[in-house]
PDB file of C-alpha atoms in Angstrom:
ATOM      1  CA  MET A 594     -90.358  12.467   9.344  1.00 32.00           C
ATOM      2  CA  ALA A 595     -90.673  16.386   8.324  1.00 35.00           C
ATOM      3  CA  SER A 596     -89.163  16.271   4.801  1.00 35.00           C
ATOM      4  CA  GLU A 597     -89.849  19.369   4.288  1.00 36.00           C
ATOM      5  CA  PHE A 598     -86.969  20.682   6.660  1.00 40.00           C
ATOM      6  CA  ILE A 599     -84.615  18.937   3.306  1.00 43.00           C
ATOM      7  CA  GLN A 600     -83.637  21.934   1.598  1.00 47.00           C
ATOM      8  CA  PRO A 601     -80.448  22.854  -0.279  1.00 51.00           C
ATOM      9  CA  LEU A 602     -77.969  25.878   0.885  1.00 55.00           C
ATOM     10  CA  ASN A 603     -79.628  28.947  -0.940  1.00 50.00           C
ATOM     11  CA  SER A 604     -78.550  32.204   0.785  1.00 45.00           C
ATOM     12  CA  LEU A 605     -74.534  31.579  -0.239  1.00 55.00           C
ATOM     13  CA  GLY A 606     -75.810  31.335  -4.092  1.00 51.00           C
ATOM     14  CA  PRO A 607     -75.207  28.431  -5.776  1.00 49.00           C
ATOM     15  CA  ALA A 608     -71.520  27.631  -6.616  1.00 50.00           C
ATOM     16  CA  VAL A 609     -73.194  26.978 -10.640  1.00 46.00           C
ATOM     17  CA  LYS A 610     -76.322  28.682 -11.641  1.00 45.00           C
ATOM     18  CA  GLU A 611     -79.366  26.438 -11.901  1.00 40.00           C
ATOM     19  CA  ASN A 612     -79.284  26.644 -15.833  1.00 39.00           C
ATOM     20  CA  GLY A 613     -75.298  26.332 -15.452  1.00 42.00           C
ATOM     21  CA  SER A 614     -74.941  29.024 -18.438  1.00 40.00           C
ATOM     22  CA  ASP A 615     -72.176  30.666 -16.107  1.00 47.00           C
ATOM     23  CA  GLN A 616     -70.557  27.257 -16.178  1.00 53.00           C
ATOM     24  CA  ASP A 617     -66.707  28.096 -16.695  1.00 66.00           C
ATOM     25  CA  PRO A 618     -65.485  25.154 -19.197  1.00 64.00           C
ATOM     26  CA  ASP A 619     -62.169  25.042 -17.681  1.00 78.00           C
ATOM     27  CA  ASN A 620     -63.503  25.102 -14.310  1.00 94.00           C
ATOM     28  CA  GLN A 621     -63.364  21.085 -12.991  1.00 97.00           C
ATOM     29  CA  ALA A 622     -65.104  21.879  -9.711  1.00 97.00           C
ATOM     30  CA  LYS A 623     -68.100  23.618 -10.987  1.00 96.00           C
ATOM     31  CA  LYS A 624     -68.256  20.514 -13.220  1.00 97.00           C
ATOM     32  CA  ASP A 625     -68.204  17.967 -11.087  1.00 98.00           C
ATOM     33  CA  TYR A 626     -70.986  20.276  -8.990  1.00 97.00           C
ATOM     34  CA  THR A 627     -73.291  20.403 -11.592  1.00 97.00           C
ATOM     35  CA  GLU A 628     -72.517  16.779 -12.179  1.00 97.00           C
ATOM     36  CA  GLY A 629     -73.549  15.934  -8.504  1.00 97.00           C
ATOM     37  CA  ARG A 630     -76.762  17.935  -8.684  1.00 97.00           C
ATOM     38  CA  LYS A 631     -77.817  15.931 -11.735  1.00 97.00           C
ATOM     39  CA  PHE A 632     -77.059  12.874  -9.747  1.00 98.00           C
ATOM     40  CA  LEU A 633     -78.547  13.911  -6.487  1.00 97.00           C
ATOM     41  CA  SER A 634     -82.144  14.878  -8.012  1.00 96.00           C
ATOM     42  CA  ASN A 635     -81.823  11.712 -10.204  1.00 97.00           C
ATOM     43  CA  GLY A 636     -81.325   9.477  -7.103  1.00 97.00           C
ATOM     44  CA  GLU A 637     -78.100   8.448  -7.410  1.00 97.00           C
ATOM     45  CA  TYR A 638     -76.691   8.996  -4.519  1.00 97.00           C
ATOM     46  CA  THR A 639     -73.351   7.306  -4.442  1.00 97.00           C
ATOM     47  CA  GLN A 640     -72.596   8.889  -8.093  1.00 98.00           C
ATOM     48  CA  ALA A 641     -73.711  12.265  -6.519  1.00 98.00           C
ATOM     49  CA  ALA A 642     -71.095  11.665  -3.470  1.00 98.00           C
ATOM     50  CA  ILE A 643     -68.331  10.958  -5.558  1.00 98.00           C
ATOM     51  CA  ALA A 644     -69.046  14.391  -8.090  1.00 98.00           C
ATOM     52  CA  PHE A 645     -69.325  16.648  -4.728  1.00 98.00           C
ATOM     53  CA  HIS A 646     -66.336  15.150  -2.983  1.00 98.00           C
ATOM     54  CA  ASN A 647     -64.361  15.945  -6.249  1.00 98.00           C
ATOM     55  CA  ALA A 648     -66.067  19.251  -6.258  1.00 98.00           C
ATOM     56  CA  LEU A 649     -65.142  20.241  -2.458  1.00 98.00           C
ATOM     57  CA  ARG A 650     -61.792  18.904  -3.298  1.00 98.00           C
ATOM     58  CA  GLY A 651     -61.288  21.639  -6.522  1.00 98.00           C
ATOM     59  CA  PHE A 652     -63.261  24.641  -4.675  1.00 97.00           C
ATOM     60  CA  GLU A 653     -60.728  23.805  -1.869  1.00 97.00           C
ATOM     61  CA  GLU A 654     -57.720  24.446  -4.100  1.00 97.00           C
ATOM     62  CA  GLN A 655     -59.612  27.486  -5.368  1.00 97.00           C
ATOM     63  CA  GLY A 656     -59.813  29.094  -2.284  1.00 96.00           C
ATOM     64  CA  ASP A 657     -63.395  29.341  -3.079  1.00 96.00           C
ATOM     65  CA  GLN A 658     -65.566  29.494   0.117  1.00 95.00           C
ATOM     66  CA  ALA A 659     -68.979  29.654  -0.966  1.00 95.00           C
ATOM     67  CA  GLY A 660     -68.179  26.668  -3.527  1.00 96.00           C
ATOM     68  CA  VAL A 661     -66.441  24.715  -0.319  1.00 97.00           C
ATOM     69  CA  ALA A 662     -69.801  25.561   1.288  1.00 97.00           C
ATOM     70  CA  ASN A 663     -72.146  24.279  -1.083  1.00 96.00           C
ATOM     71  CA  ALA A 664     -70.585  21.125  -2.173  1.00 97.00           C
ATOM     72  CA  SER A 665     -70.142  20.278   1.718  1.00 98.00           C
ATOM     73  CA  ASP A 666     -74.132  20.962   2.189  1.00 97.00           C
ATOM     74  CA  ARG A 667     -75.090  18.813  -1.096  1.00 97.00           C
ATOM     75  CA  LEU A 668     -72.336  16.070  -0.210  1.00 98.00           C
ATOM     76  CA  GLY A 669     -74.045  16.475   3.153  1.00 98.00           C
ATOM     77  CA  ASP A 670     -77.501  15.851   1.251  1.00 97.00           C
ATOM     78  CA  ALA A 671     -76.098  12.719  -0.680  1.00 98.00           C
ATOM     79  CA  CYS A 672     -75.211  10.780   2.278  1.00 98.00           C
ATOM     80  CA  LEU A 673     -78.290  11.533   4.138  1.00 97.00           C
ATOM     81  CA  ALA A 674     -80.024   9.964   1.454  1.00 97.00           C
ATOM     82  CA  ARG A 675     -77.199   6.476   1.662  1.00 97.00           C
ATOM     83  CA  ASP A 676     -78.166   6.939   5.445  1.00 97.00           C
ATOM     84  CA  GLU A 677     -74.537   7.909   6.061  1.00 98.00           C
ATOM     85  CA  TYR A 678     -75.972  10.183   9.194  1.00 98.00           C
ATOM     86  CA  ALA A 679     -72.827  11.004  11.113  1.00 98.00           C
ATOM     87  CA  MET A 680     -70.944  11.683   6.938  1.00 98.00           C
ATOM     88  CA  ALA A 681     -73.960  13.756   6.605  1.00 98.00           C
ATOM     89  CA  ILE A 682     -73.293  15.811   9.626  1.00 98.00           C
ATOM     90  CA  ALA A 683     -69.723  16.283   9.320  1.00 98.00           C
ATOM     91  CA  ASN A 684     -70.627  18.009   5.936  1.00 98.00           C
ATOM     92  CA  TYR A 685     -72.890  19.665   7.257  1.00 98.00           C
ATOM     93  CA  GLN A 686     -71.488  21.287  10.189  1.00 98.00           C
ATOM     94  CA  ARG A 687     -67.794  22.295   7.478  1.00 98.00           C
ATOM     95  CA  ALA A 688     -70.798  24.159   5.306  1.00 97.00           C
ATOM     96  CA  CYS A 689     -72.155  25.558   8.688  1.00 97.00           C
ATOM     97  CA  GLU A 690     -68.957  27.099   9.806  1.00 97.00           C
ATOM     98  CA  ILE A 691     -68.847  28.686   6.802  1.00 96.00           C
ATOM     99  CA  CYS A 692     -71.939  30.295   6.841  1.00 96.00           C
ATOM    100  CA  GLU A 693     -71.572  31.664  10.365  1.00 96.00           C
ATOM    101  CA  LYS A 694     -68.531  33.651   9.300  1.00 95.00           C
ATOM    102  CA  GLU A 695     -70.133  34.937   6.791  1.00 93.00           C
ATOM    103  CA  ASP A 696     -73.094  35.923   9.442  1.00 93.00           C
ATOM    104  CA  ASP A 697     -75.672  33.964   6.988  1.00 94.00           C
ATOM    105  CA  SER A 698     -78.294  33.237   9.117  1.00 92.00           C
ATOM    106  CA  PHE A 699     -80.703  31.727   7.033  1.00 93.00           C
ATOM    107  CA  SER A 700     -78.274  29.222   5.214  1.00 95.00           C
ATOM    108  CA  VAL A 701     -77.476  28.078   9.228  1.00 95.00           C
ATOM    109  CA  LEU A 702     -81.114  27.712   9.309  1.00 96.00           C
ATOM    110  CA  ALA A 703     -81.163  25.424   6.455  1.00 96.00           C
ATOM    111  CA  LEU A 704     -78.530  23.187   7.905  1.00 97.00           C
ATOM    112  CA  ASN A 705     -79.659  22.926  11.185  1.00 97.00           C
ATOM    113  CA  LYS A 706     -82.823  21.507  10.303  1.00 96.00           C
ATOM    114  CA  LYS A 707     -80.839  18.939   8.149  1.00 97.00           C
ATOM    115  CA  MET A 708     -78.395  18.224  10.847  1.00 98.00           C
ATOM    116  CA  ALA A 709     -81.664  17.875  13.352  1.00 98.00           C
ATOM    117  CA  ILE A 710     -82.755  15.255  10.944  1.00 97.00           C
ATOM    118  CA  ALA A 711     -79.360  13.176  10.589  1.00 98.00           C
ATOM    119  CA  TYR A 712     -79.268  13.318  14.612  1.00 98.00           C
ATOM    120  CA  ARG A 713     -82.647  11.886  15.142  1.00 98.00           C
ATOM    121  CA  LYS A 714     -81.963   8.713  12.911  1.00 97.00           C
ATOM    122  CA  LEU A 715     -78.980   8.343  14.782  1.00 98.00           C
ATOM    123  CA  GLY A 716     -81.181   8.261  17.750  1.00 97.00           C
ATOM    124  CA  ASP A 717     -79.516  11.212  19.403  1.00 98.00           C
ATOM    125  CA  GLN A 718     -82.571  13.238  20.385  1.00 98.00           C
ATOM    126  CA  GLU A 719     -80.636  15.824  22.596  1.00 98.00           C
ATOM    127  CA  LYS A 720     -78.626  17.153  19.562  1.00 98.00           C
ATOM    128  CA  ALA A 721     -81.750  17.372  17.390  1.00 98.00           C
ATOM    129  CA  LEU A 722     -83.786  18.998  20.296  1.00 98.00           C
ATOM    130  CA  GLU A 723     -81.041  21.667  20.479  1.00 98.00           C
ATOM    131  CA  LEU A 724     -81.071  22.330  17.197  1.00 98.00           C
ATOM    132  CA  LEU A 725     -84.571  22.219  16.563  1.00 98.00           C
ATOM    133  CA  TYR A 726     -85.305  24.923  19.529  1.00 98.00           C
ATOM    134  CA  ASP A 727     -82.548  27.323  17.503  1.00 96.00           C
ATOM    135  CA  THR A 728     -84.843  26.553  14.610  1.00 97.00           C
ATOM    136  CA  LEU A 729     -87.767  27.649  16.719  1.00 98.00           C
ATOM    137  CA  GLU A 730     -85.919  30.587  18.330  1.00 97.00           C
ATOM    138  CA  HIS A 731     -85.270  31.602  14.605  1.00 96.00           C
ATOM    139  CA  TYR A 732     -88.805  31.870  12.661  1.00 97.00           C
ATOM    140  CA  ARG A 733     -89.974  33.504  16.506  1.00 96.00           C
ATOM    141  CA  LEU A 734     -87.541  36.508  16.054  1.00 96.00           C
ATOM    142  CA  THR A 735     -88.121  36.642  12.320  1.00 96.00           C
ATOM    143  CA  ASN A 736     -92.064  36.297  13.089  1.00 97.00           C
ATOM    144  CA  ASN A 737     -92.307  33.369  10.682  1.00 97.00           C
ATOM    145  CA  PRO A 738     -95.590  31.354  12.068  1.00 97.00           C
ATOM    146  CA  GLN A 739     -94.953  28.757   9.170  1.00 97.00           C
ATOM    147  CA  GLY A 740     -91.766  27.966  10.180  1.00 97.00           C
ATOM    148  CA  ALA A 741     -92.351  27.810  13.498  1.00 98.00           C
ATOM    149  CA  VAL A 742     -95.081  25.265  13.591  1.00 98.00           C
ATOM    150  CA  GLU A 743     -92.759  23.417  11.352  1.00 97.00           C
ATOM    151  CA  ALA A 744     -89.986  23.121  14.136  1.00 98.00           C
ATOM    152  CA  LEU A 745     -92.407  22.711  16.818  1.00 98.00           C
ATOM    153  CA  ILE A 746     -94.225  19.307  15.042  1.00 98.00           C
ATOM    154  CA  ALA A 747     -90.588  18.110  14.397  1.00 98.00           C
ATOM    155  CA  ILE A 748     -89.790  19.001  18.042  1.00 98.00           C
ATOM    156  CA  ALA A 749     -92.900  17.257  19.114  1.00 98.00           C
ATOM    157  CA  GLU A 750     -92.038  14.300  16.727  1.00 98.00           C
ATOM    158  CA  THR A 751     -88.306  13.948  18.285  1.00 98.00           C
ATOM    159  CA  TYR A 752     -89.872  14.351  22.086  1.00 98.00           C
ATOM    160  CA  SER A 753     -92.097  11.172  20.740  1.00 97.00           C
ATOM    161  CA  GLU A 754     -89.224   9.172  19.934  1.00 96.00           C
ATOM    162  CA  GLN A 755     -87.609   9.850  23.625  1.00 96.00           C
ATOM    163  CA  GLY A 756     -91.111   8.703  25.218  1.00 96.00           C
ATOM    164  CA  GLU A 757     -91.572  11.781  26.304  1.00 97.00           C
ATOM    165  CA  LYS A 758     -95.124  12.100  25.609  1.00 97.00           C
ATOM    166  CA  LEU A 759     -96.102  14.722  27.858  1.00 97.00           C
ATOM    167  CA  LYS A 760     -93.110  17.481  26.042  1.00 98.00           C
ATOM    168  CA  ALA A 761     -94.561  16.280  22.752  1.00 98.00           C
ATOM    169  CA  ALA A 762     -97.912  16.908  23.270  1.00 98.00           C
ATOM    170  CA  ASP A 763     -97.097  20.404  24.787  1.00 98.00           C
ATOM    171  CA  ALA A 764     -95.571  21.014  21.762  1.00 98.00           C
ATOM    172  CA  TYR A 765     -98.563  19.902  19.558  1.00 98.00           C
ATOM    173  CA  ARG A 766    -100.559  22.689  21.628  1.00 98.00           C
ATOM    174  CA  SER A 767     -98.261  25.053  20.953  1.00 98.00           C
ATOM    175  CA  VAL A 768     -98.743  24.196  17.223  1.00 98.00           C
ATOM    176  CA  ALA A 769    -102.619  24.263  17.769  1.00 98.00           C
ATOM    177  CA  SER A 770    -102.499  27.367  19.714  1.00 97.00           C
ATOM    178  CA  ILE A 771    -100.803  29.146  16.746  1.00 98.00           C
ATOM    179  CA  HIS A 772    -103.399  27.810  14.059  1.00 97.00           C
ATOM    180  CA  ALA A 773    -106.309  28.887  16.386  1.00 97.00           C
ATOM    181  CA  ARG A 774    -104.428  32.244  16.139  1.00 97.00           C
ATOM    182  CA  PHE A 775    -104.508  32.496  12.436  1.00 96.00           C
ATOM    183  CA  LYS A 776    -108.145  31.152  12.670  1.00 96.00           C
ATOM    184  CA  HIS A 777    -107.035  27.486  11.235  1.00 96.00           C
ATOM    185  CA  ALA A 778    -109.631  26.082  13.404  1.00 97.00           C
ATOM    186  CA  ARG A 779    -109.736  22.257  11.574  1.00 97.00           C
ATOM    187  CA  LEU A 780    -106.218  22.285  11.965  1.00 97.00           C
ATOM    188  CA  ALA A 781    -105.958  23.488  15.655  1.00 97.00           C
ATOM    189  CA  GLU A 782    -108.612  20.998  16.718  1.00 98.00           C
ATOM    190  CA  GLU A 783    -106.037  18.039  14.730  1.00 98.00           C
ATOM    191  CA  PHE A 784    -103.204  19.126  16.453  1.00 98.00           C
ATOM    192  CA  ASN A 785    -105.069  19.560  20.065  1.00 98.00           C
ATOM    193  CA  GLN A 786    -106.333  15.778  19.375  1.00 98.00           C
ATOM    194  CA  ARG A 787    -102.919  14.610  19.066  1.00 97.00           C
ATOM    195  CA  ALA A 788    -101.870  16.465  21.943  1.00 98.00           C
ATOM    196  CA  SER A 789    -104.819  14.603  24.060  1.00 97.00           C
ATOM    197  CA  SER A 790    -104.354  11.232  22.100  1.00 97.00           C
ATOM    198  CA  LEU A 791    -100.476  11.746  23.910  1.00 97.00           C
ATOM    199  CA  GLU A 792    -101.942  12.741  27.335  1.00 95.00           C
ATOM    200  CA  GLN A 793    -104.196   9.638  27.395  1.00 94.00           C
ATOM    201  CA  GLY A 794    -101.023   7.780  26.860  1.00 83.00           C
ATOM    202  CA  GLU A 795    -102.546   6.332  23.294  1.00 66.00           C
TER     203      GLU A 795
END
């Protein structure tokens, strides 16, 4: 599981600063959002989901689109942690729509990666692959080899889940070639070995 793919929405800016210094004491939505973050970081996912749901309603009433996007994203994280994958996707998609309107490609990227995880958990590898290839294309366009490696590993794992061993092997070979280009001989060899194992049906 590519756990490094889980990250909070950041490009729109958090609804509440990390230290909470700008918290408006009269803004219940921001208070709920801050509370939800605490619950989420403490692993209290049910309480986090309730708090983010309340924050979401509050931001909707205020017409605060950045708040809606951030609360939807975090509510998605809480649902993902609770194995409620369809609910997680619905919340991520809502945040994604707002980010797309704002032309915020980096937040869309973060959301796509998390949606890909949820689709894989639901057994919808085709949809996951569609998002992962979008992610890979973003990393190629922004010349981010580390991101491309992460995306390719997730693509290989997803193909493996489908039983598409040769496609998974191709993805691992692509990872190996990126590492080879950067003189990471040990890692290049490791991913070539993974590819060989799959090709030999191991």
